[in-house]
Amino acid sequence: MIAAVSPELQNIGWALAAIGVTLVTLSMVMGIRKKRRKMSGRVTARENLERYKAKAEVRDDLERVMVEVEEMARRVSAQLDAKTVAIEKLLRDAEAKVEQLNATLERFERAAAATTIGEGKDDGADDPPATDDPVAPATPAPPGAASPQDELSRRVYALADEGHAAPAIAKQLDEHIGKVELILALRSA
């Protein structure tokens, strides 16, 4: 029966067989390529292990940095607390000094007022009592003489009226800034 097939059909049979073999070969090649693509996208167990190790190292580094930051924050906080306590103590001391200076100033003003009132009398009965205060003058200045302190005060007031700040005034007059600030504070009091 195969012998009775015409030669044209035999040629078509061979052509179909060749096409079939070609299609099978093509599908096999495509399958191999597909597997290679999948394999290239896949990560081996060793690569996965390396990735996990790297992630663990990064996590450990981050935890270490976080711990260091927390320790540094605690140290800075402790330093700030200590400095705050020191500043509060200095403020209390300064307030005590201001109160002491105000009390001394009041005594000085009372003594000066008593001296001014007593200048009209020569009996000495209204003279202010002697104090151990180092700020109070031992003997009042003669009425016509200007003390160096008064001259300094006038110069400080003049510069302050011109708009100069206490540090600039102190520098210009070659005086301590605290002295200039005290003179200005006494002026406003």
PDB file of C-alpha atoms in Angstrom:
ATOM      1  CA  MET A   1       0.000   0.000   0.000  1.00  0.00           C
ATOM      2  CA  ILE A   2       2.866   2.345   0.655  1.00  0.00           C
ATOM      3  CA  ALA A   3       4.307   1.366  -2.646  1.00  0.00           C
ATOM      4  CA  ALA A   4       1.165   2.465  -4.382  1.00  0.00           C
ATOM      5  CA  VAL A   5       1.447   6.017  -3.025  1.00  0.00           C
ATOM      6  CA  SER A   6       2.308   8.526  -5.614  1.00  0.00           C
ATOM      7  CA  PRO A   7       5.748  10.121  -5.611  1.00  0.00           C
ATOM      8  CA  GLU A   8       4.257  13.525  -4.985  1.00  0.00           C
ATOM      9  CA  LEU A   9       2.689  12.307  -1.791  1.00  0.00           C
ATOM     10  CA  GLN A  10       5.959  10.764  -0.769  1.00  0.00           C
ATOM     11  CA  ASN A  11       7.680  14.128  -1.222  1.00  0.00           C
ATOM     12  CA  ILE A  12       4.965  15.788   0.838  1.00  0.00           C
ATOM     13  CA  GLY A  13       5.445  13.122   3.503  1.00  0.00           C
ATOM     14  CA  TRP A  14       9.148  13.824   3.631  1.00  0.00           C
ATOM     15  CA  ALA A  15       8.465  17.537   3.777  1.00  0.00           C
ATOM     16  CA  LEU A  16       6.004  17.044   6.614  1.00  0.00           C
ATOM     17  CA  ALA A  17       8.497  14.866   8.450  1.00  0.00           C
ATOM     18  CA  ALA A  18      11.175  17.520   8.008  1.00  0.00           C
ATOM     19  CA  ILE A  19       8.808  20.213   9.257  1.00  0.00           C
ATOM     20  CA  GLY A  20       7.883  18.042  12.247  1.00  0.00           C
ATOM     21  CA  VAL A  21      11.542  17.440  13.117  1.00  0.00           C
ATOM     22  CA  THR A  22      12.197  21.168  12.774  1.00  0.00           C
ATOM     23  CA  LEU A  23       9.274  22.023  15.056  1.00  0.00           C
ATOM     24  CA  VAL A  24      10.387  19.493  17.671  1.00  0.00           C
ATOM     25  CA  THR A  25      13.933  20.866  17.532  1.00  0.00           C
ATOM     26  CA  LEU A  26      12.685  24.430  17.809  1.00  0.00           C
ATOM     27  CA  SER A  27      10.507  23.614  20.794  1.00  0.00           C
ATOM     28  CA  MET A  28      13.431  21.877  22.509  1.00  0.00           C
ATOM     29  CA  VAL A  29      15.726  24.867  21.892  1.00  0.00           C
ATOM     30  CA  MET A  30      13.046  27.254  23.184  1.00  0.00           C
ATOM     31  CA  GLY A  31      12.585  25.107  26.300  1.00  0.00           C
ATOM     32  CA  ILE A  32      16.321  25.111  26.977  1.00  0.00           C
ATOM     33  CA  ARG A  33      16.483  28.898  26.611  1.00  0.00           C
ATOM     34  CA  LYS A  34      13.501  29.293  28.917  1.00  0.00           C
ATOM     35  CA  LYS A  35      15.176  27.120  31.555  1.00  0.00           C
ATOM     36  CA  ARG A  36      18.387  29.133  31.265  1.00  0.00           C
ATOM     37  CA  ARG A  37      16.486  32.369  31.787  1.00  0.00           C
ATOM     38  CA  LYS A  38      14.782  30.924  34.849  1.00  0.00           C
ATOM     39  CA  MET A  39      18.088  29.644  36.164  1.00  0.00           C
ATOM     40  CA  SER A  40      19.798  32.989  35.636  1.00  0.00           C
ATOM     41  CA  GLY A  41      17.020  34.688  37.646  1.00  0.00           C
ATOM     42  CA  ARG A  42      17.293  32.120  40.382  1.00  0.00           C
ATOM     43  CA  VAL A  43      19.749  32.550  43.147  1.00  0.00           C
ATOM     44  CA  THR A  44      21.759  29.664  44.397  1.00  0.00           C
ATOM     45  CA  ALA A  45      21.664  28.634  48.022  1.00  0.00           C
ATOM     46  CA  ARG A  46      25.183  29.976  48.513  1.00  0.00           C
ATOM     47  CA  GLU A  47      24.182  33.364  47.108  1.00  0.00           C
ATOM     48  CA  ASN A  48      21.104  33.406  49.358  1.00  0.00           C
ATOM     49  CA  LEU A  49      23.301  32.641  52.345  1.00  0.00           C
ATOM     50  CA  GLU A  50      25.652  35.494  51.416  1.00  0.00           C
ATOM     51  CA  ARG A  51      22.716  37.890  51.066  1.00  0.00           C
ATOM     52  CA  TYR A  52      21.352  36.927  54.474  1.00  0.00           C
ATOM     53  CA  LYS A  53      24.808  37.328  56.016  1.00  0.00           C
ATOM     54  CA  ALA A  54      25.157  40.795  54.465  1.00  0.00           C
ATOM     55  CA  LYS A  55      21.707  41.799  55.724  1.00  0.00           C
ATOM     56  CA  ALA A  56      22.553  40.494  59.192  1.00  0.00           C
ATOM     57  CA  GLU A  57      25.815  42.484  59.194  1.00  0.00           C
ATOM     58  CA  VAL A  58      23.982  45.645  58.164  1.00  0.00           C
ATOM     59  CA  ARG A  59      21.376  45.056  60.876  1.00  0.00           C
ATOM     60  CA  ASP A  60      24.132  44.485  63.458  1.00  0.00           C
ATOM     61  CA  ASP A  61      25.906  47.658  62.334  1.00  0.00           C
ATOM     62  CA  LEU A  62      22.688  49.636  62.626  1.00  0.00           C
ATOM     63  CA  GLU A  63      22.008  48.249  66.094  1.00  0.00           C
ATOM     64  CA  ARG A  64      25.554  49.106  67.169  1.00  0.00           C
ATOM     65  CA  VAL A  65      25.184  52.639  65.831  1.00  0.00           C
ATOM     66  CA  MET A  66      21.823  53.007  67.600  1.00  0.00           C
ATOM     67  CA  VAL A  67      23.378  51.899  70.890  1.00  0.00           C
ATOM     68  CA  GLU A  68      26.258  54.359  70.430  1.00  0.00           C
ATOM     69  CA  VAL A  69      23.820  57.175  69.648  1.00  0.00           C
ATOM     70  CA  GLU A  70      21.779  56.368  72.763  1.00  0.00           C
ATOM     71  CA  GLU A  71      24.927  56.347  74.915  1.00  0.00           C
ATOM     72  CA  MET A  72      26.053  59.646  73.427  1.00  0.00           C
ATOM     73  CA  ALA A  73      22.606  61.138  74.052  1.00  0.00           C
ATOM     74  CA  ARG A  74      22.776  60.012  77.690  1.00  0.00           C
ATOM     75  CA  ARG A  75      26.239  61.557  78.100  1.00  0.00           C
ATOM     76  CA  VAL A  76      25.180  64.834  76.499  1.00  0.00           C
ATOM     77  CA  SER A  77      22.042  64.894  78.634  1.00  0.00           C
ATOM     78  CA  ALA A  78      24.103  64.340  81.779  1.00  0.00           C
ATOM     79  CA  GLN A  79      26.505  67.109  80.769  1.00  0.00           C
ATOM     80  CA  LEU A  80      23.618  69.472  80.078  1.00  0.00           C
ATOM     81  CA  ASP A  81      22.065  68.629  83.436  1.00  0.00           C
ATOM     82  CA  ALA A  82      25.356  69.322  85.201  1.00  0.00           C
ATOM     83  CA  LYS A  83      25.789  72.611  83.374  1.00  0.00           C
ATOM     84  CA  THR A  84      22.193  73.573  84.143  1.00  0.00           C
ATOM     85  CA  VAL A  85      22.810  72.966  87.842  1.00  0.00           C
ATOM     86  CA  ALA A  86      26.005  75.029  87.677  1.00  0.00           C
ATOM     87  CA  ILE A  87      24.238  77.866  85.858  1.00  0.00           C
ATOM     88  CA  GLU A  88      21.392  77.840  88.372  1.00  0.00           C
ATOM     89  CA  LYS A  89      23.930  78.064  91.202  1.00  0.00           C
ATOM     90  CA  LEU A  90      25.692  80.950  89.465  1.00  0.00           C
ATOM     91  CA  LEU A  91      22.356  82.711  88.993  1.00  0.00           C
ATOM     92  CA  ARG A  92      21.522  82.286  92.680  1.00  0.00           C
ATOM     93  CA  ASP A  93      24.968  83.642  93.595  1.00  0.00           C
ATOM     94  CA  ALA A  94      24.524  86.572  91.212  1.00  0.00           C
ATOM     95  CA  GLU A  95      21.092  87.351  92.645  1.00  0.00           C
ATOM     96  CA  ALA A  96      22.579  87.290  96.144  1.00  0.00           C
ATOM     97  CA  LYS A  97      25.343  89.670  95.015  1.00  0.00           C
ATOM     98  CA  VAL A  98      22.770  91.994  93.423  1.00  0.00           C
ATOM     99  CA  GLU A  99      20.771  92.033  96.650  1.00  0.00           C
ATOM    100  CA  GLN A 100      23.958  92.712  98.598  1.00  0.00           C
ATOM    101  CA  LEU A 101      24.893  95.546  96.214  1.00  0.00           C
ATOM    102  CA  ASN A 102      21.399  97.012  96.445  1.00  0.00           C
ATOM    103  CA  ALA A 103      21.594  96.949 100.239  1.00  0.00           C
ATOM    104  CA  THR A 104      25.025  98.595 100.106  1.00  0.00           C
ATOM    105  CA  LEU A 105      23.703 101.179  97.658  1.00  0.00           C
ATOM    106  CA  GLU A 106      20.794 101.981  99.963  1.00  0.00           C
ATOM    107  CA  ARG A 107      23.191 102.423 102.888  1.00  0.00           C
ATOM    108  CA  PHE A 108      25.421 104.627 100.721  1.00  0.00           C
ATOM    109  CA  GLU A 109      22.470 106.742  99.555  1.00  0.00           C
ATOM    110  CA  ARG A 110      21.229 107.135 103.135  1.00  0.00           C
ATOM    111  CA  ALA A 111      24.713 108.154 104.233  1.00  0.00           C
ATOM    112  CA  ALA A 112      24.983 110.595 101.312  1.00  0.00           C
ATOM    113  CA  ALA A 113      21.556 112.040 102.088  1.00  0.00           C
ATOM    114  CA  ALA A 114      22.475 112.406 105.733  1.00  0.00           C
ATOM    115  CA  THR A 115      25.744 114.080 104.720  1.00  0.00           C
ATOM    116  CA  THR A 116      23.892 116.481 102.420  1.00  0.00           C
ATOM    117  CA  ILE A 117      21.402 117.315 105.159  1.00  0.00           C
ATOM    118  CA  GLY A 118      24.196 117.600 107.689  1.00  0.00           C
ATOM    119  CA  GLU A 119      26.237 120.052 105.570  1.00  0.00           C
ATOM    120  CA  GLY A 120      24.050 122.904 106.736  1.00  0.00           C
ATOM    121  CA  LYS A 121      24.870 122.112 110.375  1.00  0.00           C
ATOM    122  CA  ASP A 122      28.339 122.142 111.822  1.00  0.00           C
ATOM    123  CA  ASP A 123      27.577 120.441 115.109  1.00  0.00           C
ATOM    124  CA  GLY A 124      28.173 116.942 113.636  1.00  0.00           C
ATOM    125  CA  ALA A 125      25.128 115.490 115.380  1.00  0.00           C
ATOM    126  CA  ASP A 126      23.506 114.304 112.142  1.00  0.00           C
ATOM    127  CA  ASP A 127      26.597 112.644 110.691  1.00  0.00           C
ATOM    128  CA  PRO A 128      25.920 109.094 109.486  1.00  0.00           C
ATOM    129  CA  PRO A 129      27.144 106.316 111.711  1.00  0.00           C
ATOM    130  CA  ALA A 130      30.467 104.768 110.772  1.00  0.00           C
ATOM    131  CA  THR A 131      30.097 101.423 109.010  1.00  0.00           C
ATOM    132  CA  ASP A 132      32.451  98.659 108.081  1.00  0.00           C
ATOM    133  CA  ASP A 133      31.152  98.910 104.513  1.00  0.00           C
ATOM    134  CA  PRO A 134      34.122  99.240 102.131  1.00  0.00           C
ATOM    135  CA  VAL A 135      31.940 101.070  99.582  1.00  0.00           C
ATOM    136  CA  ALA A 136      30.934 103.879 101.948  1.00  0.00           C
ATOM    137  CA  PRO A 137      33.485 106.701 101.926  1.00  0.00           C
ATOM    138  CA  ALA A 138      35.420 107.217 105.137  1.00  0.00           C
ATOM    139  CA  THR A 139      35.197 111.001 104.801  1.00  0.00           C
ATOM    140  CA  PRO A 140      32.866 112.848 102.485  1.00  0.00           C
ATOM    141  CA  ALA A 141      34.420 114.779  99.632  1.00  0.00           C
ATOM    142  CA  PRO A 142      34.471 118.555  99.878  1.00  0.00           C
ATOM    143  CA  PRO A 143      31.353 120.073  98.350  1.00  0.00           C
ATOM    144  CA  GLY A 144      33.086 121.790  95.417  1.00  0.00           C
ATOM    145  CA  ALA A 145      35.433 118.951  94.372  1.00  0.00           C
ATOM    146  CA  ALA A 146      34.254 116.368  91.864  1.00  0.00           C
ATOM    147  CA  SER A 147      35.430 112.877  92.674  1.00  0.00           C
ATOM    148  CA  PRO A 148      37.046 110.763  89.947  1.00  0.00           C
ATOM    149  CA  GLN A 149      34.099 108.376  90.274  1.00  0.00           C
ATOM    150  CA  ASP A 150      31.675 111.205  89.421  1.00  0.00           C
ATOM    151  CA  GLU A 151      33.741 112.105  86.360  1.00  0.00           C
ATOM    152  CA  LEU A 152      33.743 108.470  85.256  1.00  0.00           C
ATOM    153  CA  SER A 153      29.995 108.267  85.811  1.00  0.00           C
ATOM    154  CA  ARG A 154      29.431 111.383  83.723  1.00  0.00           C
ATOM    155  CA  ARG A 155      31.567 109.990  80.890  1.00  0.00           C
ATOM    156  CA  VAL A 156      29.756 106.631  81.055  1.00  0.00           C
ATOM    157  CA  TYR A 157      26.363 108.369  81.011  1.00  0.00           C
ATOM    158  CA  ALA A 158      27.403 110.560  78.080  1.00  0.00           C
ATOM    159  CA  LEU A 159      28.549 107.577  76.024  1.00  0.00           C
ATOM    160  CA  ALA A 160      25.413 105.632  76.938  1.00  0.00           C
ATOM    161  CA  ASP A 161      23.279 108.596  75.864  1.00  0.00           C
ATOM    162  CA  GLU A 162      25.109 108.546  72.522  1.00  0.00           C
ATOM    163  CA  GLY A 163      23.869 104.972  72.100  1.00  0.00           C
ATOM    164  CA  HIS A 164      27.023 103.009  72.939  1.00  0.00           C
ATOM    165  CA  ALA A 165      26.633  99.595  74.588  1.00  0.00           C
ATOM    166  CA  ALA A 166      28.299  98.740  77.904  1.00  0.00           C
ATOM    167  CA  PRO A 167      31.130  96.665  76.331  1.00  0.00           C
ATOM    168  CA  ALA A 168      31.985  99.495  73.917  1.00  0.00           C
ATOM    169  CA  ILE A 169      31.935 102.051  76.733  1.00  0.00           C
ATOM    170  CA  ALA A 170      34.171  99.867  78.899  1.00  0.00           C
ATOM    171  CA  LYS A 171      36.643  99.436  76.063  1.00  0.00           C
ATOM    172  CA  GLN A 172      36.676 103.120  75.208  1.00  0.00           C
ATOM    173  CA  LEU A 173      37.180 104.213  78.832  1.00  0.00           C
ATOM    174  CA  ASP A 174      39.556 101.336  79.622  1.00  0.00           C
ATOM    175  CA  GLU A 175      37.391 100.193  82.525  1.00  0.00           C
ATOM    176  CA  HIS A 176      35.996  96.821  83.536  1.00  0.00           C
ATOM    177  CA  ILE A 177      32.675  96.032  81.893  1.00  0.00           C
ATOM    178  CA  GLY A 178      31.178  95.133  85.264  1.00  0.00           C
ATOM    179  CA  LYS A 179      32.003  98.582  86.596  1.00  0.00           C
ATOM    180  CA  VAL A 180      30.374 100.254  83.583  1.00  0.00           C
ATOM    181  CA  GLU A 181      27.306  98.031  83.867  1.00  0.00           C
ATOM    182  CA  LEU A 182      27.039  98.832  87.582  1.00  0.00           C
ATOM    183  CA  ILE A 183      27.218 102.572  86.903  1.00  0.00           C
ATOM    184  CA  LEU A 184      24.512 102.240  84.249  1.00  0.00           C
ATOM    185  CA  ALA A 185      22.382 100.085  86.550  1.00  0.00           C
ATOM    186  CA  LEU A 186      22.713 102.601  89.380  1.00  0.00           C
ATOM    187  CA  ARG A 187      21.657 105.356  86.996  1.00  0.00           C
ATOM    188  CA  SER A 188      18.415 103.583  86.153  1.00  0.00           C
ATOM    189  CA  ALA A 189      17.724 102.687  89.799  1.00  0.00           C
TER     190      ALA A 189
END
